[in-house]
Short mmCIF file of C-alpha atoms and ligand atoms in Angstrom, two decimals:
data_model
loop_
_atom_site.label_atom_id
_atom_site.label_comp_id
_atom_site.label_asym_id
_atom_site.label_seq_id
_atom_site.Cartn_x
_atom_site.Cartn_y
_atom_site.Cartn_z
CA MET A 1 68.75 90.46 34.76
CA LEU A 2 68.11 92.48 32.28
CA SER A 3 71.47 92.65 30.37
CA TYR A 4 72.72 95.72 29.41
CA PRO A 5 72.77 95.76 25.42
CA GLU A 6 75.92 96.52 24.85
CA GLU A 7 77.53 92.92 26.41
CA SER A 8 74.75 91.22 24.89
CA GLY A 9 75.23 92.72 21.61
CA LEU A 10 72.16 93.20 20.71
CA SER A 11 71.26 96.49 19.08
CA LEU A 12 69.43 98.98 21.57
CA ILE A 13 66.13 98.44 20.14
CA VAL A 14 65.82 95.13 20.95
CA ALA A 15 66.92 95.58 24.76
CA VAL A 16 64.45 98.53 24.90
CA GLU A 17 61.27 96.04 23.08
CA ARG A 18 62.56 92.96 25.71
CA VAL A 19 62.30 95.67 29.03
CA GLU A 20 59.33 96.70 27.47
CA ALA A 21 57.62 93.01 27.66
CA ARG A 22 58.75 92.10 31.05
CA LEU A 23 57.67 95.85 32.31
CA GLN A 24 54.38 95.47 30.38
CA PRO A 25 52.68 92.60 32.54
CA LEU A 26 53.62 95.01 35.67
CA ARG A 27 52.04 98.16 34.42
CA GLU A 28 48.78 95.83 33.46
CA LYS A 29 48.38 95.26 37.13
CA ARG A 30 49.59 98.68 38.53
CA LYS A 31 46.22 99.71 36.21
CA THR A 32 43.73 96.90 37.37
CA VAL A 33 44.84 98.43 41.28
CA ARG A 34 42.13 100.65 42.68
CA ARG A 35 43.29 104.13 42.58
CA ILE A 36 42.48 106.54 45.82
CA TYR A 37 43.87 110.17 45.75
CA LEU A 38 44.89 111.79 49.28
CA ASP A 39 47.03 114.38 47.86
CA ASN A 40 45.16 117.32 47.30
CA ASN A 41 47.08 120.18 48.38
CA ALA A 42 50.05 119.00 45.82
CA THR A 43 47.09 119.61 43.01
CA THR A 44 43.68 118.45 42.33
CA PRO A 45 41.56 116.23 40.04
CA LEU A 46 39.73 119.19 37.49
CA ALA A 47 35.92 119.54 38.43
CA PRO A 48 33.92 118.34 35.27
CA GLU A 49 31.69 121.40 35.21
CA VAL A 50 35.41 123.14 34.96
CA PHE A 51 36.48 121.25 32.11
CA GLU A 52 32.99 121.65 30.13
CA ALA A 53 33.04 125.30 31.01
CA MET A 54 37.01 125.82 29.69
CA LYS A 55 36.32 123.59 26.09
CA PRO A 56 34.42 126.22 24.01
CA PHE A 57 38.10 128.72 25.05
CA PHE A 58 39.84 126.17 23.19
CA SER A 59 38.32 126.12 20.02
CA GLU A 60 35.14 127.97 18.76
CA ASP A 61 35.48 131.30 21.63
CA PHE A 62 39.48 131.53 20.92
CA GLY A 63 39.69 135.77 21.06
CA ASN A 64 41.93 137.43 22.40
CA ALA A 65 40.51 139.28 24.61
CA SER A 66 42.33 142.80 24.08
CA SER A 67 40.78 142.30 20.50
CA ILE A 68 38.07 145.05 19.48
CA HIS A 69 36.40 142.71 17.34
CA TRP A 70 33.53 140.07 18.63
CA TYR A 71 36.08 137.14 18.86
CA GLY A 72 37.60 139.83 21.14
CA GLN A 73 34.81 140.82 22.83
CA GLN A 74 33.70 137.41 23.59
CA ALA A 75 37.20 136.33 25.41
CA LYS A 76 36.58 139.97 27.03
CA ALA A 77 33.23 139.11 28.99
CA ALA A 78 34.44 135.25 29.63
CA VAL A 79 36.93 137.09 31.56
CA GLU A 80 35.64 139.71 33.30
CA LYS A 81 32.38 137.41 34.67
CA ALA A 82 35.47 134.91 36.01
CA ARG A 83 36.96 138.33 37.71
CA GLU A 84 33.61 138.39 39.73
CA GLN A 85 33.32 134.85 40.39
CA VAL A 86 37.22 134.94 42.15
CA ALA A 87 36.02 138.08 43.49
CA ARG A 88 32.71 136.68 45.21
CA LEU A 89 34.92 133.66 46.86
CA ILE A 90 37.70 136.03 48.75
CA GLY A 91 35.07 139.03 49.15
CA ALA A 92 36.91 141.70 47.06
CA ARG A 93 36.10 143.92 43.90
CA ALA A 94 36.18 142.61 41.03
CA SER A 95 38.78 145.78 39.83
CA GLU A 96 40.89 143.94 43.22
CA VAL A 97 41.54 140.83 41.02
CA VAL A 98 45.01 140.40 39.05
CA PHE A 99 45.45 136.96 36.84
CA THR A 100 48.93 135.91 36.90
CA SER A 101 49.84 132.34 35.84
CA GLY A 102 49.58 130.76 39.44
CA GLY A 103 50.05 131.20 42.79
CA THR A 104 53.83 131.26 42.42
CA GLU A 105 53.78 134.19 40.46
CA ALA A 106 51.59 136.08 42.61
CA ASP A 107 53.16 135.68 45.47
CA ASN A 108 56.22 136.87 44.10
CA ALA A 109 54.49 140.04 42.13
CA ALA A 110 53.18 140.75 46.15
CA LEU A 111 56.51 140.70 47.35
CA VAL A 112 58.50 142.46 44.73
CA GLY A 113 55.46 144.79 43.48
CA ILE A 114 55.63 146.33 47.04
CA ILE A 115 59.18 146.60 47.52
CA GLU A 116 60.00 148.52 43.87
CA ALA A 117 56.92 151.16 44.72
CA ALA A 118 58.41 151.08 48.53
CA ARG A 119 60.86 154.39 49.53
CA SER A 120 64.22 153.52 48.89
CA ASP A 121 64.34 153.57 52.47
CA ALA A 122 61.81 151.21 53.44
CA LYS A 123 62.99 147.62 52.45
CA HIS A 124 62.30 145.73 55.62
CA VAL A 125 59.70 142.70 55.10
CA ILE A 126 58.66 139.89 57.68
CA THR A 127 57.93 136.74 56.98
CA THR A 128 58.13 133.46 58.45
CA ALA A 129 60.44 130.41 58.26
CA ILE A 130 57.29 127.71 57.00
CA GLU A 131 56.11 129.70 54.12
CA HIS A 132 55.83 128.27 50.49
CA HIS A 133 59.29 128.50 48.73
CA ALA A 134 57.49 130.65 46.26
CA VAL A 135 57.41 133.47 49.46
CA LEU A 136 60.59 131.84 50.85
CA HIS A 137 63.02 131.88 47.63
CA MET A 138 61.45 134.97 46.80
CA ALA A 139 62.49 136.79 49.41
CA LYS A 140 66.21 135.68 49.39
CA ALA A 141 66.25 136.73 46.24
CA LEU A 142 65.46 140.14 47.68
CA GLU A 143 67.93 140.48 50.60
CA LYS A 144 70.83 139.77 47.65
CA ARG A 145 69.13 143.40 46.65
CA GLY A 146 69.94 145.03 49.80
CA VAL A 147 66.15 144.07 51.38
CA SER A 148 66.58 143.01 54.74
CA VAL A 149 64.36 140.48 55.49
CA THR A 150 63.23 138.98 59.10
CA TYR A 151 62.14 135.35 59.19
CA LEU A 152 59.80 134.48 62.35
CA ARG A 153 59.64 130.89 63.48
CA ALA A 154 56.22 129.28 64.06
CA GLY A 155 56.07 127.93 67.89
CA SER A 156 56.14 123.99 67.94
CA SER A 157 52.29 123.54 66.79
CA GLY A 158 53.14 125.95 63.55
CA VAL A 159 51.44 129.15 64.63
CA VAL A 160 53.19 132.27 64.27
CA ASP A 161 52.98 134.38 67.17
CA PRO A 162 51.10 138.25 66.27
CA ASP A 163 53.09 139.63 69.23
CA ASP A 164 56.11 138.24 67.26
CA ILE A 165 55.37 140.02 64.40
CA ALA A 166 54.27 143.35 66.52
CA ARG A 167 58.01 143.41 68.20
CA ALA A 168 59.62 143.08 64.85
CA ILE A 169 57.92 145.88 63.12
CA ARG A 170 60.53 148.65 62.43
CA PRO A 171 60.12 152.11 60.82
CA GLU A 172 61.37 150.70 58.09
CA THR A 173 59.27 148.16 57.64
CA VAL A 174 56.92 148.00 54.33
CA LEU A 175 55.20 144.48 53.83
CA ILE A 176 54.12 142.05 56.29
CA SER A 177 53.55 138.33 54.56
CA VAL A 178 52.10 135.85 56.02
CA MET A 179 50.93 132.34 54.86
CA HIS A 180 46.73 131.52 55.25
CA ALA A 181 47.02 127.86 55.81
CA ASN A 182 50.27 126.05 55.49
CA ASN A 183 50.60 123.04 52.92
CA GLU A 184 52.19 120.94 54.87
CA LEU A 185 50.36 120.69 58.17
CA GLY A 186 47.34 122.55 57.15
CA THR A 187 47.72 124.68 60.11
CA LEU A 188 45.97 127.98 60.05
CA GLN A 189 47.69 131.27 60.92
CA PRO A 190 45.99 134.05 63.11
CA LEU A 191 45.40 136.43 59.72
CA GLU A 192 42.62 138.45 61.58
CA GLU A 193 45.27 139.79 64.37
CA ILE A 194 48.11 140.26 62.28
CA GLY A 195 46.22 142.24 59.25
CA ARG A 196 45.07 144.69 62.21
CA LEU A 197 48.11 145.04 63.71
CA ALA A 198 49.50 145.84 60.36
CA ARG A 199 46.86 148.30 59.58
CA GLU A 200 47.72 149.59 63.05
CA ARG A 201 51.15 150.57 62.16
CA ASP A 202 50.45 151.31 58.25
CA VAL A 203 52.18 148.04 56.67
CA TYR A 204 51.34 146.08 54.35
CA PHE A 205 50.02 142.45 54.45
CA HIS A 206 50.43 139.67 52.15
CA THR A 207 49.28 136.50 52.51
CA ASP A 208 50.02 133.38 50.28
CA ALA A 209 46.22 131.85 50.66
CA VAL A 210 46.73 129.29 48.43
CA GLN A 211 45.98 126.32 50.25
CA SER A 212 42.96 127.90 52.01
CA VAL A 213 41.02 129.57 49.21
CA GLY A 214 38.25 127.22 48.18
CA LYS A 215 38.60 124.96 51.12
CA ILE A 216 37.52 127.72 54.08
CA PRO A 217 35.61 130.65 54.00
CA VAL A 218 38.23 133.38 53.01
CA ASP A 219 37.41 137.07 53.25
CA VAL A 220 39.74 140.01 52.75
CA GLU A 221 38.05 142.75 54.37
CA LYS A 222 38.31 140.25 57.83
CA LEU A 223 41.40 138.94 57.64
CA GLY A 224 42.85 142.72 56.61
CA ALA A 225 44.72 141.85 53.69
CA ASP A 226 46.28 144.29 51.32
CA LEU A 227 47.49 141.35 49.04
CA LEU A 228 46.04 137.05 48.54
CA SER A 229 47.40 134.68 46.89
CA LEU A 230 45.77 132.02 45.49
CA SER A 231 46.02 129.10 42.72
CA ALA A 232 43.21 127.84 40.71
CA HIS A 233 44.77 123.94 40.69
CA LYS A 234 44.26 123.77 44.62
CA LEU A 235 40.36 123.78 44.22
CA HIS A 236 39.42 121.57 41.53
CA GLY A 237 40.86 124.27 38.50
CA PRO A 238 43.41 123.95 36.01
CA LYS A 239 46.84 124.54 36.60
CA GLY A 240 49.13 127.31 35.15
CA VAL A 241 46.38 129.91 36.48
CA GLY A 242 45.58 131.99 39.80
CA ALA A 243 45.22 135.47 40.86
CA LEU A 244 46.50 138.09 43.34
CA TYR A 245 43.93 140.38 44.89
CA VAL A 246 45.39 143.89 45.28
CA ARG A 247 43.51 145.95 47.99
CA LYS A 248 42.18 149.14 46.17
CA GLY A 249 44.89 152.25 46.81
CA THR A 250 47.96 149.46 46.90
CA ILE A 251 51.25 150.76 45.31
CA LEU A 252 52.22 147.93 43.36
CA ARG A 253 54.97 147.86 40.83
CA PRO A 254 54.62 144.67 38.00
CA LEU A 255 56.40 142.07 38.35
CA LEU A 256 56.28 141.68 34.57
CA TYR A 257 56.53 144.73 31.48
CA GLY A 258 55.04 144.54 28.29
CA GLY A 259 51.43 145.20 27.36
CA HIS A 260 48.67 147.08 29.08
CA HIS A 261 46.99 143.88 30.41
CA GLU A 262 45.23 143.64 33.69
CA ARG A 263 44.81 147.34 33.94
CA ASP A 264 48.73 147.69 33.80
CA ARG A 265 49.33 144.96 36.74
CA ARG A 266 49.95 142.02 34.77
CA PRO A 267 50.98 142.00 31.32
CA GLY A 268 50.70 139.50 28.49
CA THR A 269 47.44 138.01 26.85
CA GLU A 270 44.89 136.23 29.06
CA ASN A 271 44.58 132.53 29.31
CA VAL A 272 41.41 132.65 28.94
CA PRO A 273 40.34 128.87 29.54
CA GLY A 274 42.19 128.70 32.29
CA ILE A 275 41.09 132.15 33.66
CA VAL A 276 37.64 130.60 32.59
CA GLY A 277 38.47 127.37 34.69
CA LEU A 278 39.43 129.79 37.73
CA GLY A 279 36.37 131.05 37.86
CA LYS A 280 34.46 128.66 37.29
CA ALA A 281 36.56 126.91 40.47
CA ALA A 282 35.48 129.45 42.41
CA GLU A 283 31.84 129.28 41.63
CA LEU A 284 31.27 125.72 42.68
CA ALA A 285 33.16 126.06 45.43
CA LEU A 286 31.70 128.87 46.85
CA ALA A 287 28.24 126.94 46.50
CA ARG A 288 29.29 124.64 48.75
CA LEU A 289 32.25 125.42 51.65
CA ASP A 290 30.17 125.05 54.28
CA GLU A 291 29.02 121.78 53.50
CA GLU A 292 32.05 120.22 51.67
CA ALA A 293 34.29 121.55 55.02
CA GLU A 294 32.11 120.00 56.93
CA ARG A 295 32.14 117.02 55.00
CA LEU A 296 35.83 116.21 54.47
CA ARG A 297 36.22 117.76 57.98
CA ALA A 298 34.34 114.10 58.98
CA LEU A 299 36.58 112.06 56.82
CA ARG A 300 39.80 113.32 57.74
CA ASP A 301 39.05 112.60 61.51
CA ARG A 302 38.11 109.33 60.64
CA LEU A 303 41.31 108.34 58.65
CA GLU A 304 43.34 109.44 61.56
CA GLN A 305 41.27 108.33 64.76
CA GLY A 306 41.24 104.85 62.52
CA ILE A 307 45.28 105.20 62.24
CA PHE A 308 45.72 106.14 66.22
CA ALA A 309 43.44 102.98 66.84
CA ARG A 310 45.41 100.84 64.36
CA VAL A 311 49.10 101.75 64.31
CA PRO A 312 51.55 102.84 67.49
CA GLN A 313 53.52 105.50 67.99
CA VAL A 314 52.12 108.08 65.53
CA ALA A 315 51.90 112.16 66.19
CA ILE A 316 50.61 114.93 64.86
CA ASN A 317 52.40 117.36 63.44
CA GLY A 318 50.71 121.18 63.93
CA ASP A 319 47.73 121.67 65.48
CA PRO A 320 45.33 119.63 66.03
CA GLU A 321 42.58 122.34 66.30
CA ARG A 322 43.78 125.43 64.23
CA ARG A 323 44.59 123.77 60.53
CA LEU A 324 41.99 122.88 57.34
CA PRO A 325 39.39 120.46 57.71
CA THR A 326 41.14 118.55 54.69
CA THR A 327 44.67 118.17 56.03
CA THR A 328 46.46 115.57 57.96
CA ASN A 329 50.06 115.08 58.56
CA LEU A 330 51.21 112.64 60.52
CA SER A 331 54.71 111.00 62.14
CA PHE A 332 55.31 107.31 62.38
CA ASP A 333 58.38 106.63 63.94
CA HIS A 334 60.84 104.50 62.48
CA ILE A 335 59.65 104.36 59.06
CA GLU A 336 61.33 106.44 56.15
CA GLY A 337 58.42 108.61 54.25
CA GLU A 338 59.77 108.05 51.14
CA GLY A 339 59.53 104.48 51.56
CA PHE A 340 56.17 104.55 52.86
CA VAL A 341 54.87 106.82 50.20
CA ILE A 342 56.51 104.26 47.22
CA ALA A 343 54.29 101.03 49.47
CA MET A 344 51.03 102.78 49.87
CA ASP A 345 51.60 104.47 45.91
CA LEU A 346 52.17 99.80 45.43
CA ARG A 347 48.47 99.42 46.93
CA GLY A 348 47.04 102.13 45.06
CA ILE A 349 47.01 104.98 47.19
CA ALA A 350 48.27 108.26 46.79
CA CYS A 351 49.74 110.25 49.53
CA SER A 352 52.94 112.24 50.25
CA THR A 353 55.57 113.33 51.98
CA GLY A 354 55.49 117.16 52.11
CA ALA A 355 55.25 119.62 49.36
CA ALA A 356 55.31 118.41 46.00
CA CYS A 357 58.15 120.51 44.65
CA SER A 358 60.26 119.54 47.27
CA SER A 359 60.09 115.47 46.54
CA GLY A 360 63.43 114.11 45.78
CA SER A 361 65.12 116.80 48.34
CA LEU A 362 67.11 115.06 50.39
CA GLU A 363 67.04 117.97 52.82
CA PRO A 364 64.42 117.46 55.33
CA SER A 365 61.03 119.33 55.00
CA HIS A 366 61.31 123.34 56.25
CA VAL A 367 58.39 124.04 57.52
CA LEU A 368 58.91 120.91 60.10
CA ALA A 369 62.31 121.68 61.07
CA ALA A 370 60.93 125.60 61.73
CA ILE A 371 58.82 124.07 64.41
CA GLY A 372 60.80 122.15 66.17
CA ARG A 373 61.02 118.63 64.59
CA SER A 374 64.18 116.36 64.57
CA ALA A 375 65.15 115.61 60.94
CA GLN A 376 64.68 112.29 61.81
CA GLN A 377 60.79 113.25 62.87
CA ALA A 378 60.75 115.05 59.55
CA ARG A 379 61.81 112.19 57.23
CA SER A 380 59.20 109.99 59.28
CA SER A 381 56.28 112.56 58.69
CA ILE A 382 53.52 112.06 56.10
CA ARG A 383 50.78 114.44 54.16
CA PHE A 384 47.23 113.28 53.46
CA SER A 385 45.14 115.78 52.35
CA LEU A 386 41.15 115.35 50.94
CA GLY A 387 39.26 117.07 48.36
CA ARG A 388 36.07 117.02 46.97
CA PHE A 389 36.20 113.81 45.24
CA ASN A 390 37.00 111.72 47.99
CA THR A 391 34.70 108.96 49.51
CA SER A 392 34.22 107.49 53.19
CA GLU A 393 35.14 104.51 51.12
CA ASP A 394 38.27 105.94 50.15
CA ILE A 395 38.98 106.30 54.08
CA ASP A 396 37.94 102.53 54.65
CA ALA A 397 40.54 101.15 51.75
CA THR A 398 43.49 103.60 53.46
CA LEU A 399 42.48 101.99 56.90
CA GLU A 400 42.78 98.62 55.44
CA VAL A 401 46.28 98.49 53.93
CA LEU A 402 47.87 101.51 56.43
CA PRO A 403 48.85 99.09 59.33
CA ALA A 404 50.41 96.56 57.37
CA VAL A 405 52.68 99.21 55.08
CA VAL A 406 53.31 100.55 59.05
CA GLU A 407 54.33 97.19 60.17
CA GLN A 408 56.16 95.99 57.07
CA LEU A 409 58.21 99.25 57.24
CA ARG A 410 58.99 98.79 60.81
CA SER A 411 60.05 95.22 61.01
CA VAL A 412 63.05 96.10 58.57
CA SER A 413 64.02 99.04 60.97
CA PRO A 414 67.01 98.53 63.17
CA HIS A 415 65.78 100.91 66.01
CA TYR A 416 62.08 99.36 66.21
CA ARG A 417 61.72 97.41 68.91
CA LYS A 418 58.74 96.49 68.65
CA ALA A 419 58.44 94.34 71.81
CA ALA A 420 59.31 97.62 73.74
CA VAL A 421 57.51 99.80 72.39
CA SER A 422 53.99 97.99 71.02
CA ASP A 423 52.01 99.62 73.86
CA GLN A 424 52.66 102.78 73.56
CA PRO A 425 49.61 104.74 72.11
CA SER A 426 49.49 107.30 69.24
CA ALA A 427 49.65 110.96 70.53
CA LEU A 428 47.17 113.18 69.95
CA SER A 429 50.15 115.36 69.22
CA LYS A 430 54.40 115.94 70.52
N1 PLP B 501 51.56 128.70 47.99
C1 PLP B 501 51.61 127.42 48.53
C2 PLP B 501 50.70 127.59 50.23
C3 PLP B 501 51.36 127.08 47.71
O1 PLP B 501 51.11 125.18 47.87
C4 PLP B 501 51.32 126.73 46.29
C5 PLP B 501 52.04 124.94 45.67
O2 PLP B 501 51.55 123.85 46.14
C6 PLP B 501 52.01 127.69 45.87
C7 PLP B 501 52.25 129.11 46.67
C8 PLP B 501 52.64 127.99 44.59
O3 PLP B 501 51.15 126.90 43.73
P1 PLP B 501 51.26 127.11 41.92
O4 PLP B 501 51.42 125.80 42.05
O5 PLP B 501 50.02 127.51 41.15
O6 PLP B 501 52.20 128.04 41.28
#
């Protein structure tokens, strides 16, 4: 037992030192654990090539991209190169790419920008109940400003029905915002159909493609998107930088007010190292897009099949076919997700119960609730998300420790009656 300093009469410093001394061996032990990162939908490790590309812009190439002297021109050239690299990844023109501070700002800017520029009688937005909070919470804020918002439910497989969108369109609808890949499930939405519909009905179409860009082919023309959000840190780039694609001719008010940066679309001195990092990350992703997707799909499938073969009562959340190749979200009956994540972490494996920004929340995932999962099912759901640096050894090591972790957690669950369920196989989907 560690004693409370006031009780023991020790000074706070001595007490802290004692705590530190007791924790040190534990810290040392944790350092020696081989670590495996399977939470790439939360964020990805920076690619070494990206880091190298960014470095000069923290030191000798420090200029402000708006300055007219040599330093400024160096920075400006680097920003414009990155704009080309990002545009190429999503099939856009460079002039249609606006750099932002990340996916959240891009989402906010798309929603606010369209609403503020719309006619005063055209204030209806259609979105879905499974969007990231960067869209959902902005939509809620818009409602407080008098905007009408329709939140469509996704089916039990996590896929939105374009017919529901068609039915929800009204004369005053100005924007449809539907994400490309869901961050918790990986489920892919039928964007081409939604894009076609939006065009036919003359409504702007925004997609939050933060989870799909750099992982699967994304082409703004094919998708029919007028606006598309992306974020560098999901594709092995740096945090705090992203972009909003804005189709030429889209009438959009800026979210922020200030200088004339980004063709008056987004004021503020450009984050040159970040933007360069995003550009390099986009170039690297595009160079190996198809082969990486196939490699990671094979690893993800091996992980899933390995779990099904070893652990009873597991089910996939979301559509097993229509999803990112990198993601699986599984419900393990009779386990508490948070306990599972901690137990796996103690064994060196990082996974998650869902969105990183909802960690610690007592509420079950809004995404799983929207696809009809009970609160209990949602609390037993685990997301594994793979990225460029994962290997087949990572999958083998995970499969080695996971069954014992599940067994251990179930053994302390009052609801788990092993004898009654042990011969029930795992299902592909509920
Ligand atoms: N949209 C989705 C689907 C996301 O997964 C995330 C990040 O988790 C965001 C938006 C927010 O992006 P950022 O972290 O760059 O603000």
